[in-house]
XYZ file of C-alpha atoms in Angstrom:
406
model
C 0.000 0.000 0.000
C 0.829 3.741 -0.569
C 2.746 4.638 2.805
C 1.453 8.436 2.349
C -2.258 7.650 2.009
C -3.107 7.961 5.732
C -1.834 11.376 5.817
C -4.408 14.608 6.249
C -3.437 18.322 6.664
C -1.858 18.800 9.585
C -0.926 15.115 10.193
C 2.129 15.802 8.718
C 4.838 18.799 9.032
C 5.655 18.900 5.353
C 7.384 22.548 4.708
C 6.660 24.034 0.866
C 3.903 26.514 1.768
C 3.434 30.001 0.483
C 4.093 32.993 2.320
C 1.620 35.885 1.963
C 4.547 38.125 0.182
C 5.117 35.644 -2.189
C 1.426 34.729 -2.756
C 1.054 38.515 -3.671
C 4.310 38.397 -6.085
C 3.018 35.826 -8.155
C -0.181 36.997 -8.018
C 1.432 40.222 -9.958
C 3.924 38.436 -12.208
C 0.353 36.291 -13.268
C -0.996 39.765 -14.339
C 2.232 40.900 -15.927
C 2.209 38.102 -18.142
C -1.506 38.376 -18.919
C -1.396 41.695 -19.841
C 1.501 40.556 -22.316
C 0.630 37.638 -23.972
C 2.785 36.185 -27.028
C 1.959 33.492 -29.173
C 3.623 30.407 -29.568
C 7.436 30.286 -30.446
C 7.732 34.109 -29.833
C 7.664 33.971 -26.131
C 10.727 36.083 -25.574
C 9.649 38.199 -22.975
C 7.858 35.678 -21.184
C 11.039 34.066 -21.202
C 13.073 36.766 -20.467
C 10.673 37.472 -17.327
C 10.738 33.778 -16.150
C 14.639 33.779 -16.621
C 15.095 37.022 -14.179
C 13.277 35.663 -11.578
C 14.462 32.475 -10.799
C 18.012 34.095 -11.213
C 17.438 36.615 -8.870
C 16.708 33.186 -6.576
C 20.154 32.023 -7.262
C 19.358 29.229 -9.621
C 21.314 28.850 -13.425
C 18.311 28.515 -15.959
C 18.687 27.663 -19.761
C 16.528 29.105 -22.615
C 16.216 26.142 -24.726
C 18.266 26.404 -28.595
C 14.810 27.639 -30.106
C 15.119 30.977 -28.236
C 12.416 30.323 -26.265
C 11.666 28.264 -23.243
C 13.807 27.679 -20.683
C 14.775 24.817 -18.345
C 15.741 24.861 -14.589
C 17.707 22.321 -11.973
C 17.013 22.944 -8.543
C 18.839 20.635 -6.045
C 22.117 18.287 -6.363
C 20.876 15.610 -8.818
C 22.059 12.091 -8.250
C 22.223 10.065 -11.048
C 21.212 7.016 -9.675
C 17.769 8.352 -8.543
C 15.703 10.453 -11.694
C 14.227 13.582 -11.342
C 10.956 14.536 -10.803
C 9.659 17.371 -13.845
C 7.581 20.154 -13.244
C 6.081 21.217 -16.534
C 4.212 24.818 -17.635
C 3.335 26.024 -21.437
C 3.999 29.521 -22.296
C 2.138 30.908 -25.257
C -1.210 32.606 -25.502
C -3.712 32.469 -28.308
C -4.742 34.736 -31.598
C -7.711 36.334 -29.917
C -9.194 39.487 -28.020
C -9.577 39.850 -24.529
C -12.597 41.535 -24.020
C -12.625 41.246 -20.196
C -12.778 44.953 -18.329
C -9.961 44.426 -15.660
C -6.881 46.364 -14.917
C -5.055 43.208 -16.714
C -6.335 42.953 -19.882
C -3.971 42.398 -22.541
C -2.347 45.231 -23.721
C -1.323 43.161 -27.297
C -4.727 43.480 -29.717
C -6.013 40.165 -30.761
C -3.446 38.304 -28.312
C -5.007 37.009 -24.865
C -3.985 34.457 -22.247
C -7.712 32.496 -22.845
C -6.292 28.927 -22.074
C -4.620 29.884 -18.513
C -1.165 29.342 -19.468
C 0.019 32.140 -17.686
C -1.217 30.822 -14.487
C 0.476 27.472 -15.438
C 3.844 29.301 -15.810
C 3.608 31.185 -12.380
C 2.544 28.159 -10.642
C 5.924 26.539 -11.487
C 7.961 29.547 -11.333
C 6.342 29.767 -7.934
C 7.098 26.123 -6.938
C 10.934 26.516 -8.300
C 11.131 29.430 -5.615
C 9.748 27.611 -3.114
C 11.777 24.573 -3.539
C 15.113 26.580 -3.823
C 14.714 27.698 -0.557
C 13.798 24.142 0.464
C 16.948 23.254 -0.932
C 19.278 25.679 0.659
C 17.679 24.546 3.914
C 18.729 21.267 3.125
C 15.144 19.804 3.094
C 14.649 19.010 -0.459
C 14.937 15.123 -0.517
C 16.032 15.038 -4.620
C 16.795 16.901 -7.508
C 13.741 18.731 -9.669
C 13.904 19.599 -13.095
C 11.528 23.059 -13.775
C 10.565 22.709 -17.997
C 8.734 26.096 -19.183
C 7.812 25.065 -22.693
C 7.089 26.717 -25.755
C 4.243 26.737 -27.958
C 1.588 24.140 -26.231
C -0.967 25.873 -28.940
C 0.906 25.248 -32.254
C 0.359 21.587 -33.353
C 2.158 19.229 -33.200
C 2.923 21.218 -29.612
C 6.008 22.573 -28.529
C 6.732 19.943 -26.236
C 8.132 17.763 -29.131
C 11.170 20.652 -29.500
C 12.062 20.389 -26.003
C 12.293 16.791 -25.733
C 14.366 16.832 -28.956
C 16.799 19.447 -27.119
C 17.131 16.707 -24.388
C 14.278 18.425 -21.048
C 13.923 14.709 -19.808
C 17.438 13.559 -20.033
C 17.723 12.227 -16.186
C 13.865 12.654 -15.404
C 12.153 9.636 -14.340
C 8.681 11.586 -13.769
C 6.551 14.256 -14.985
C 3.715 15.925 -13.451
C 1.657 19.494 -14.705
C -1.690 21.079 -13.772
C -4.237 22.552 -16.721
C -6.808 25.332 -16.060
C -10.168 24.016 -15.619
C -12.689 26.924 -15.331
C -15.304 24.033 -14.242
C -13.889 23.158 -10.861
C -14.062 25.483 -8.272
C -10.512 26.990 -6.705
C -9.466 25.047 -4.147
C -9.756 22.036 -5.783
C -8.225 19.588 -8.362
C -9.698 17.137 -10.705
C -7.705 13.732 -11.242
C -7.878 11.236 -13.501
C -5.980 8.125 -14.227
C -5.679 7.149 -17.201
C -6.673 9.067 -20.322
C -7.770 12.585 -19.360
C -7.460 14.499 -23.013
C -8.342 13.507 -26.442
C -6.105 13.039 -29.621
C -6.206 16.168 -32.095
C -5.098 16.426 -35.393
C -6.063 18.043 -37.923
C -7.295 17.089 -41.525
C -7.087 18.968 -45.154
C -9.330 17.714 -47.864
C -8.977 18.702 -52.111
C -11.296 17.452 -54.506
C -10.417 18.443 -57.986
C -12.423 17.226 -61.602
C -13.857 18.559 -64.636
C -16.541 21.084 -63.636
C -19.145 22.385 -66.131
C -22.553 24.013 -66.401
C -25.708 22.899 -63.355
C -27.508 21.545 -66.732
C -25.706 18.963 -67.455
C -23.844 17.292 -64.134
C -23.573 14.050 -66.268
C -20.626 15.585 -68.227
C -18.901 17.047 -65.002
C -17.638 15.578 -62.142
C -19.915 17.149 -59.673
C -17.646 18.377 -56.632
C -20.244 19.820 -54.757
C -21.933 17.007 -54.160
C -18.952 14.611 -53.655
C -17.328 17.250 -50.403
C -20.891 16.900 -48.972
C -20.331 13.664 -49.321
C -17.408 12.926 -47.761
C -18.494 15.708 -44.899
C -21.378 13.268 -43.947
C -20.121 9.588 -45.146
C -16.829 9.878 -43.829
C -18.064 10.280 -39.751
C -20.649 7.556 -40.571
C -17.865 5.088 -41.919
C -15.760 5.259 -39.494
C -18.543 4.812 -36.887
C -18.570 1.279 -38.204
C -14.717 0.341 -38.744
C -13.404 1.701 -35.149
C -14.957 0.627 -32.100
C -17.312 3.156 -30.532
C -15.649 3.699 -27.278
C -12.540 4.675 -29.348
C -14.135 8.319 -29.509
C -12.909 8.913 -33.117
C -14.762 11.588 -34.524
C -14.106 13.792 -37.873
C -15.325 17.147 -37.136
C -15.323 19.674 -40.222
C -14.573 23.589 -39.697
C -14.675 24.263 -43.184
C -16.152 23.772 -46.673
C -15.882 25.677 -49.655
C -16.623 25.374 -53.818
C -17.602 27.089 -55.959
C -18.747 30.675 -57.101
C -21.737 30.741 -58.814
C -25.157 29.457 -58.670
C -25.075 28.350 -62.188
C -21.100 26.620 -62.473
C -19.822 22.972 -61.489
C -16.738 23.738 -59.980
C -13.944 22.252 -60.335
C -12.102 22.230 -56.960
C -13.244 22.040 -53.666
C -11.909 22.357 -50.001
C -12.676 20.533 -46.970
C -10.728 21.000 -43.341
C -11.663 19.766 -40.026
C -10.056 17.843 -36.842
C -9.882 14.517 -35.947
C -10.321 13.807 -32.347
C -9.967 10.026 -30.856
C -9.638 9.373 -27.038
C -8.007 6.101 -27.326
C -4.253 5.334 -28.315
C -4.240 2.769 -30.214
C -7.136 3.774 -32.223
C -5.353 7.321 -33.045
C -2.447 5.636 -34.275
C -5.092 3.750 -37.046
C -6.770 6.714 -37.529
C -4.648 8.341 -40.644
C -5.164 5.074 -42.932
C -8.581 4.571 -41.844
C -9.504 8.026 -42.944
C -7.372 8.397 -45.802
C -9.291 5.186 -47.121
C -12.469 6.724 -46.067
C -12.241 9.178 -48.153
C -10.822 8.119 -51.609
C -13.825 5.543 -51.193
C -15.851 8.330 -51.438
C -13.884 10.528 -54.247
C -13.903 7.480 -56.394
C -17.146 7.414 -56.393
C -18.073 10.438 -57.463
C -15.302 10.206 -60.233
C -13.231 13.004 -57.837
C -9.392 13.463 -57.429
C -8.675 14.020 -53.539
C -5.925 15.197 -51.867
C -5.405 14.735 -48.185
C -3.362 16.364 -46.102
C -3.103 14.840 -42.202
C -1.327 16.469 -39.914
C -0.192 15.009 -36.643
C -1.475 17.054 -33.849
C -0.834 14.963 -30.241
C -1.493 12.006 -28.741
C -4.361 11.166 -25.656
C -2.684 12.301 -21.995
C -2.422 8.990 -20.398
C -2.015 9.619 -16.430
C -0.264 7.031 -14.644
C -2.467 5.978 -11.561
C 1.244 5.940 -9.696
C 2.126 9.487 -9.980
C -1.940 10.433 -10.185
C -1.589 9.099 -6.481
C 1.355 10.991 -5.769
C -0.439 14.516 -6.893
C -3.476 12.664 -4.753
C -1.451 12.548 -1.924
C -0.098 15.828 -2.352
C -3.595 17.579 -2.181
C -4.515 15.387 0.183
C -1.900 16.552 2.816
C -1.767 20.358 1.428
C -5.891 20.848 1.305
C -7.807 17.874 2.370
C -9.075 14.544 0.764
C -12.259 16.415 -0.024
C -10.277 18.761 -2.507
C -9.992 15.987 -5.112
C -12.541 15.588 -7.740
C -12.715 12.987 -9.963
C -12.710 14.309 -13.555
C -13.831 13.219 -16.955
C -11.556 12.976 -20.025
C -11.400 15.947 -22.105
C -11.899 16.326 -26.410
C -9.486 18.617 -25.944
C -5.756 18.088 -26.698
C -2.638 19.136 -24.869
C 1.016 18.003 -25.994
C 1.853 17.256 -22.543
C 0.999 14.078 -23.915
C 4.452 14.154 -25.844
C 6.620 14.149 -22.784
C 4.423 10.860 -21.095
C 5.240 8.518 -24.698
C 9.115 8.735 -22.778
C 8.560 8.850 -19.170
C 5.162 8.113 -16.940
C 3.227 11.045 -15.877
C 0.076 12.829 -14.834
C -1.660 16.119 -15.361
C -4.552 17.406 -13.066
C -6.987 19.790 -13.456
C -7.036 22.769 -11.237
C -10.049 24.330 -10.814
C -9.747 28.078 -11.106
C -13.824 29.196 -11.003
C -14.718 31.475 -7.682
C -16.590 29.086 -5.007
C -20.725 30.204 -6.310
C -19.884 32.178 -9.373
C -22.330 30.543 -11.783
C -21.078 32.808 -14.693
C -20.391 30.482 -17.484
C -16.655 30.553 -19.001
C -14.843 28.445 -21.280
C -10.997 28.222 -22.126
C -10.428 29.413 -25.430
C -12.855 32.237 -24.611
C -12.295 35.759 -25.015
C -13.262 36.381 -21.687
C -11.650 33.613 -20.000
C -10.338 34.618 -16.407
C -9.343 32.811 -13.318
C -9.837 33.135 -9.324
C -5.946 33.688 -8.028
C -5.943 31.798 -5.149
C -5.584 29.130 -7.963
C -1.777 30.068 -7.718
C -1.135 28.984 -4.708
C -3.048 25.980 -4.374
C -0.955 24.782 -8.026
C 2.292 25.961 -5.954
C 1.753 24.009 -3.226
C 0.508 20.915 -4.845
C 3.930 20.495 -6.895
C 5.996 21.274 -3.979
C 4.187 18.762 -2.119
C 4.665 16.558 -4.713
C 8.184 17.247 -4.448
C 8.403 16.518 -1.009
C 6.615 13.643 -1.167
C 8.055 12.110 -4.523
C 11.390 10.180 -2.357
C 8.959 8.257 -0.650
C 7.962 4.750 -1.244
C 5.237 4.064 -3.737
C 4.134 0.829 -4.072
């Protein structure tokens, strides 16, 4: 059994709290950031701002070779015992914020709507904390800070930090997501799958077009992308199994110009969502056949493009346990939520296909406010006591990584 699940707050004297100064500085470098949100693979000042900080706390971060990004050490590491990763995304998203609050994004059209910026001050916040840990001498191993690029640019950012070597003596990997569902204070786990596959998928259909009075000499493209916008869903319905969660979802059609005119190429894009490994790994050839099965039969020439987005998140119950535990001696048992798995995608997913890891959601929705908000939203916000319950849940986790997990 799990040594660490008797333990309740207070049980245990387990040091990695937040002081009220520092609660209020990361409260403020949250709002910094929001109020200057860069996209994906231009995060310099982000960068730049996470870089000062945990300098000014003594510690030797790297900005990863792609400019952006950075990677921190905290503690002696010994080689014969892995490290335990503490993961945040950096990048914001192409749209307005049209919240009124003295923090709204200053960059038009740019706008922290997915919470990464809380993500990145919860681990800047935990590095602090465990620094000081360490020069106490109370920081039982060696953990690895990763501040990642580009989260929202598929195939996700994460896959250029593994390549320039984040994980190279990690054994473990752990993260938190905004979840404007669950109220703050509390965390949803999961073991297990907890986010969907996403990729997405370009269709072109090209063929003699011709005049609407005579679609027998033409090969009529308008009817064959309708076509393959309904039939292509319904095959697959019946070639993967059901609880696979594959699903085709268009965003976009377009042919033609006139009411009058066959045309003679058509467009078709969507994303493919799955929330099951193996079947995402079928998925290309299944819908690639899909598809020319359909633009044969309308006599159409079809072009697909697929692009790989990411991979399911897979928690491992292990280290889901460990960020249970972690709650459960920070906040209380009753803090933990059990949470559903998400059509949404993250690349975290990237960094579990080479070590075992888990995500969990923190809730960031004010206790009562029944004002509903989405990520990806323009007026996406969170409650900031968030902060400090993310900081203290991944220094816990810290803490408690060394011990015995069975």
């Amino acid at each position: 059994m799990n040594q660490l699940k008797s333990r309740e707050p207070g049980s245990v004297a387990l040091p990695g709290t937040l002081s009220a100064p520092l609660r209020a500085e990361l409260i403020a470098f949250r709002r910094d950031l929001h109020m200057h949100p860069e996209l994906g693979n231009q995060e310099f000042r982000t960068t730049a701002a996470v870089k000062a900080r945990l300098e000014a706390a003594g510690l030797a971060p790297k900005v990863l070779p792609t400019g952006t990004g950075l990677v921190c050490d905290i503690g002696t590491w010994d080689r014969g015992r892995p490290m335990l990763a503490i993961r945040a995304d950096l990048d914001a998203l192409p749209i307005p914020d049209v919240k009124t609050v003295p923090y709204r994004s200053t960059v038009p059209n740019r706008a922290h709507a997915c919470g990464h910026d809380v993500h990145t001050t919860t681990v800047l916040g935990a590095g602090l904390v465990l620094a000081e840990l360490d020069r106490q001498g109370l920081l039982p191993n060696a953990v690895r800070l990763i501040f990642q690029p580009a989260e929202e640019v598929l195939p996700g950012g994460a896959a250029d930090a593994i390549e320039a070597g984040v994980l190279d003596g990690v054994g473990r990997i752990i993260a938190v997501h905004c979840d404007p569902k669950v109220d703050a204070g509390r965390i949803g786990l999961r073991p297990g799958p907890i986010t969907s596959a996403c990729d997405r998928l370009e269709v072109t259909l090209d063929g003699p077009g011709g005049h609407t009075a005579r679609p027998h000499l033409t090969t009529d493209l308008v009817t064959a992308a309708s076509r393959i916008a309904v039939d292509v869903p319904a095959l697959l319905a019946r070639r993967v199994d059901a609880r696979s969660g594959l699903a085709v979802t268009w965003g976009r059609i377009e042919a033609g110009h006139a009411c009058n005119v066959i045309p003679q190429h058509a467009e078709l894009s969507g994303t493919v969502r799955c929330l099951d490994l193996p079947a995402w790994r079928e998925a290309p050839d299944l819908i690639h056949a899909a598809i020319d099965e359909i633009a044969t039969l309308h006599r159409a020439k079809s072009t697909i493009t697929y692009v790989r987005g990411v991979p399911p998140v897979v928690n491992d119950p292990v280290i889901t346990e460990l960020l249970r535990d972690a709650m459960t001696v920070r906040r209380g048992a009753e803090q933990v939520e059990d949470t559903e798995q998400s059509l949404g995608g993250e690349d975290f997913s990237w960094y579990l296909e080479h070590v075992p890891g888990a995500m969990a959601r923190l809730g960031v929705r004010t206790p009562g406010d029944t004002t509903r908000r989405d990520l990806h939203a323009g007026d996406f916000d969170v409650d900031e006591r968030a902060i400090a319950v993310g900081v203290e849940l991944f220094t816990a986790a810290a803490m408690l990584d060394a011990a015995p997990r069975l």
